[in-house]
Amino acid sequence: MRNDKAVTIFDVARLAGVARGTVDRVVYKRGGVSKKTEEKVLAAIKELNYSANPIASQLASKRQFLIACLIPSARPGEYWASMQEGFESGVAEIRSHAVSLKMYNFDSDNPDSYRDACERILGDKVSGVIMNVVFEDALRAFAGKLEKAGIPYAFVDRKLDDLDYTVYCGADPFEAGYLGAYLLTHRMQVSRIGMIRIQRDPRGQADPNKLRREGFMRYLKDYCPECKVFSTFIPPQDPEGTLQILEEFTAAHPEIRHFVMANSRVHLMRDFLVRHPDPERSVVGYDDLERNLAMVQDGLVEYLVTRRTPRQAHNAVVEFSKCLISGSAPAKRNHYMHMDILSRFNLKDY
Amino acid sequence: MRNDKAVTIFDVARLAGVARGTVDRVVYKRGGVSKKTEEKVLAAIKELNYSANPIASQLASKRQFLIACLIPSARPGEYWASMQEGFESGVAEIRSHAVSLKMYNFDSDNPDSYRDACERILGDKVSGVIMNVVFEDALRAFAGKLEKAGIPYAFVDRKLDDLDYTVYCGADPFEAGYLGAYLLTHRMQVSRIGMIRIQRDPRGQADPNKLRREGFMRYLKDYCPECKVFSTFIPPQDPEGTLQILEEFTAAHPEIRHFVMANSRVHLMRDFLVRHPDPERSVVGYDDLERNLAMVQDGLVEYLVTRRTPRQAHNAVVEFSKCLISGSAPAKRNHYMHMDILSRFNLKDY
DNA sequence: CTGAAAGCGCTAACAA
DNA sequence: TTGTTAGCGCTTTCAG
């Protein structure tokens, strides 16, 4: 089983009666080989069960791959920042210096800055692009251009199913929503739930948490049909305003003790929760931002539903790189990640 | 930041005014270099911020590493089988053909077969050993011999803290126990818990789940001090006997609706649970065996506390290999894994 | 103690 | 269309 280790390109060449260069041409489908020789080589490869030594290949070829990462800019600790971390640890894993990354950040509230970043990518002649779904229409236009230019692209976290992406790494948002509702309600009698949402200035942006909310509502329909959900919207950049809105909301609905935030910013509730302690209250949030984890640690959030954001990104660059390096389609195109449940007692080492 | 990519051993040699071979000797502390030259080389390395290209290094050195895996033999689907899977996927990740694995299985009920396997390893002149803790005394003796022979070893899952292992990958069993008690009791009024244990023929075997049980009890002490735990023991190889014991146990304690199995075999309760359905009952188990996952899927077990067994093993061989290849101590010696909570609604893609 | 040189298995440019 | 050859960056043996 491990004796195939000895099989080199040289053995194949000898058996096929050709030069090493020719074998190489066949292996990498570089063309310029007669049908007949190709068959001989292929036969020899099969017979010897040859597969190229990636180490040697790496060393000899000075090929460089530049992967463009197209994601919103973020401050440290925000969602997109941990995604960026994941990208970087991904290239670290494929230790070969053959792959490098370039960030193309844009303002997630500004489609023009997005289009701008796309243009820069097209101008830079990168080998591939990893991205998320933010502005759907602009994304479709960009993907079209990439395909025309023969540049492959991959999705992290969210994807558009009908596009011709190379790989995808992410979790099912509908299921995440479903799970969140389970965690918020099981073992309890819950008749009212407060759903806190974020005021957004959409400008063509796809609603990023729609599917999560749908999953959440679906669970209720399936298991707590009598349960009612009341929503309110808070301004993400305005702690004062947020506090006030939450106070008004809870004053108007004093019977609500169960809250959910389907977006990644349950930490925005912190002030409110700290000021109005209530042992009967239960809060479920999403995503493994530092500040969210701290909420769980401090007992303000009971459950956090998440997948490892950095790992998702990490996997994406690893898988995508493999495709680029090998020049072939991935063994598995869609990599769905398991959803993690985080509580106060399994937070360590996450 | 990426321009250090150009720095080769040649640059260092030139700057230090020595031959490449000398630089190599210094880098790998192979000795035979005068203090003075060594300093020059070290200075040059620091100045250029040189670090060896692992790809080239790999290719040039024909070193081979054979890692011995010392774990109990297992049938497919059992705990040790998934650990073995993880080992194998680990070597697959370090694609370099420099590392290979050899399994040394023993009968987990038979210390003699264990000692036998140890002897075989010693005879085979392996480069390193990955193992778990089963027979503590015999293990200590073996570890001593390994140290004497200069063979490094790593632990997966469980470890003995006072031994001089190279790396460890696993999860904290005490915490796992603590978490399990939380999941079994929170949001509920629980005053009695049934703990199902396995009848074992110890013969010098360390009790593998002691710490888990301690963690479990500790949680109760901290959060449900009035809660009482009743134990019973079932025979692992005897479904009839198991059923009968469980029936007797529950007949004797009809008020118990909360059960825990701290070992990896909650699936042994399946028959009983199926025959005596009870929507009020709650069961918590451990470890991600296929058959346990099926119990969760079928609603027989409410929560499973686990870490990815194969991943643990996978990480162990990857980390251990890195140490072997680089010949140096690991950056991080203890790799603690986060504990996963598995429920019916986040089972997919695990 | 140190330098020189022959590869490791593969790629790519150049000849033929 | 195919063969030849000079490296990739490092290790290791053999002289000196």
Short mmCIF file of C-alpha atoms in Angstrom, two decimals, chain B residues 70 72 106-112 114-115 118 131-145 147 153 155 158-163 202-211:
data_model
loop_
_atom_site.label_atom_id
_atom_site.label_comp_id
_atom_site.label_asym_id
_atom_site.label_seq_id
_atom_site.Cartn_x
_atom_site.Cartn_y
_atom_site.Cartn_z
CA LEU B 70 -1.79 2.27 20.07
CA PRO B 72 -8.00 -0.85 21.37
CA PHE B 106 -5.12 -4.57 21.60
CA ASP B 107 -8.03 -5.99 23.52
CA SER B 108 -9.30 -3.32 25.89
CA ASP B 109 -10.20 -5.97 28.44
CA ASN B 110 -6.84 -7.62 28.39
CA PRO B 111 -3.76 -5.91 29.83
CA ASP B 112 -1.54 -8.64 28.49
CA TYR B 114 -1.74 -4.31 25.65
CA ARG B 115 1.72 -5.08 26.94
CA CYS B 118 3.79 -2.17 23.40
CA MET B 131 -2.05 6.63 22.23
CA ASN B 132 -4.83 6.91 24.76
CA VAL B 133 -4.98 5.97 28.42
CA VAL B 134 -6.41 2.53 29.08
CA PHE B 135 -4.24 0.56 31.46
CA GLU B 136 -2.59 3.20 33.50
CA ASP B 137 0.17 1.22 35.14
CA ALA B 138 1.19 -0.58 32.00
CA LEU B 139 1.11 2.73 30.18
CA ARG B 140 3.48 4.32 32.65
CA ALA B 141 5.90 1.47 32.20
CA PHE B 142 5.66 1.78 28.44
CA ALA B 143 6.13 5.54 28.48
CA GLY B 144 9.27 5.07 30.52
CA LYS B 145 10.68 2.72 27.93
CA GLU B 147 11.55 7.94 26.87
CA TYR B 153 4.70 10.07 22.13
CA PHE B 155 -1.95 11.48 23.71
CA ARG B 158 -7.12 11.26 27.60
CA LYS B 159 -3.70 11.88 29.03
CA LEU B 160 -1.60 11.44 32.12
CA ASP B 161 -0.49 14.90 33.09
CA ASP B 162 2.76 13.98 34.71
CA LEU B 163 4.15 12.18 31.69
CA PRO B 202 -11.51 -3.76 35.41
CA ARG B 203 -8.34 -5.87 35.57
CA GLY B 204 -6.17 -2.84 36.11
CA GLN B 205 -8.07 -0.67 33.68
CA ALA B 206 -8.43 2.96 34.65
CA ASP B 207 -12.05 3.98 35.03
CA PRO B 208 -12.42 5.96 31.81
CA ASN B 209 -15.41 8.07 32.78
CA LYS B 210 -14.60 8.96 36.32
CA LEU B 211 -13.90 12.59 35.59
#
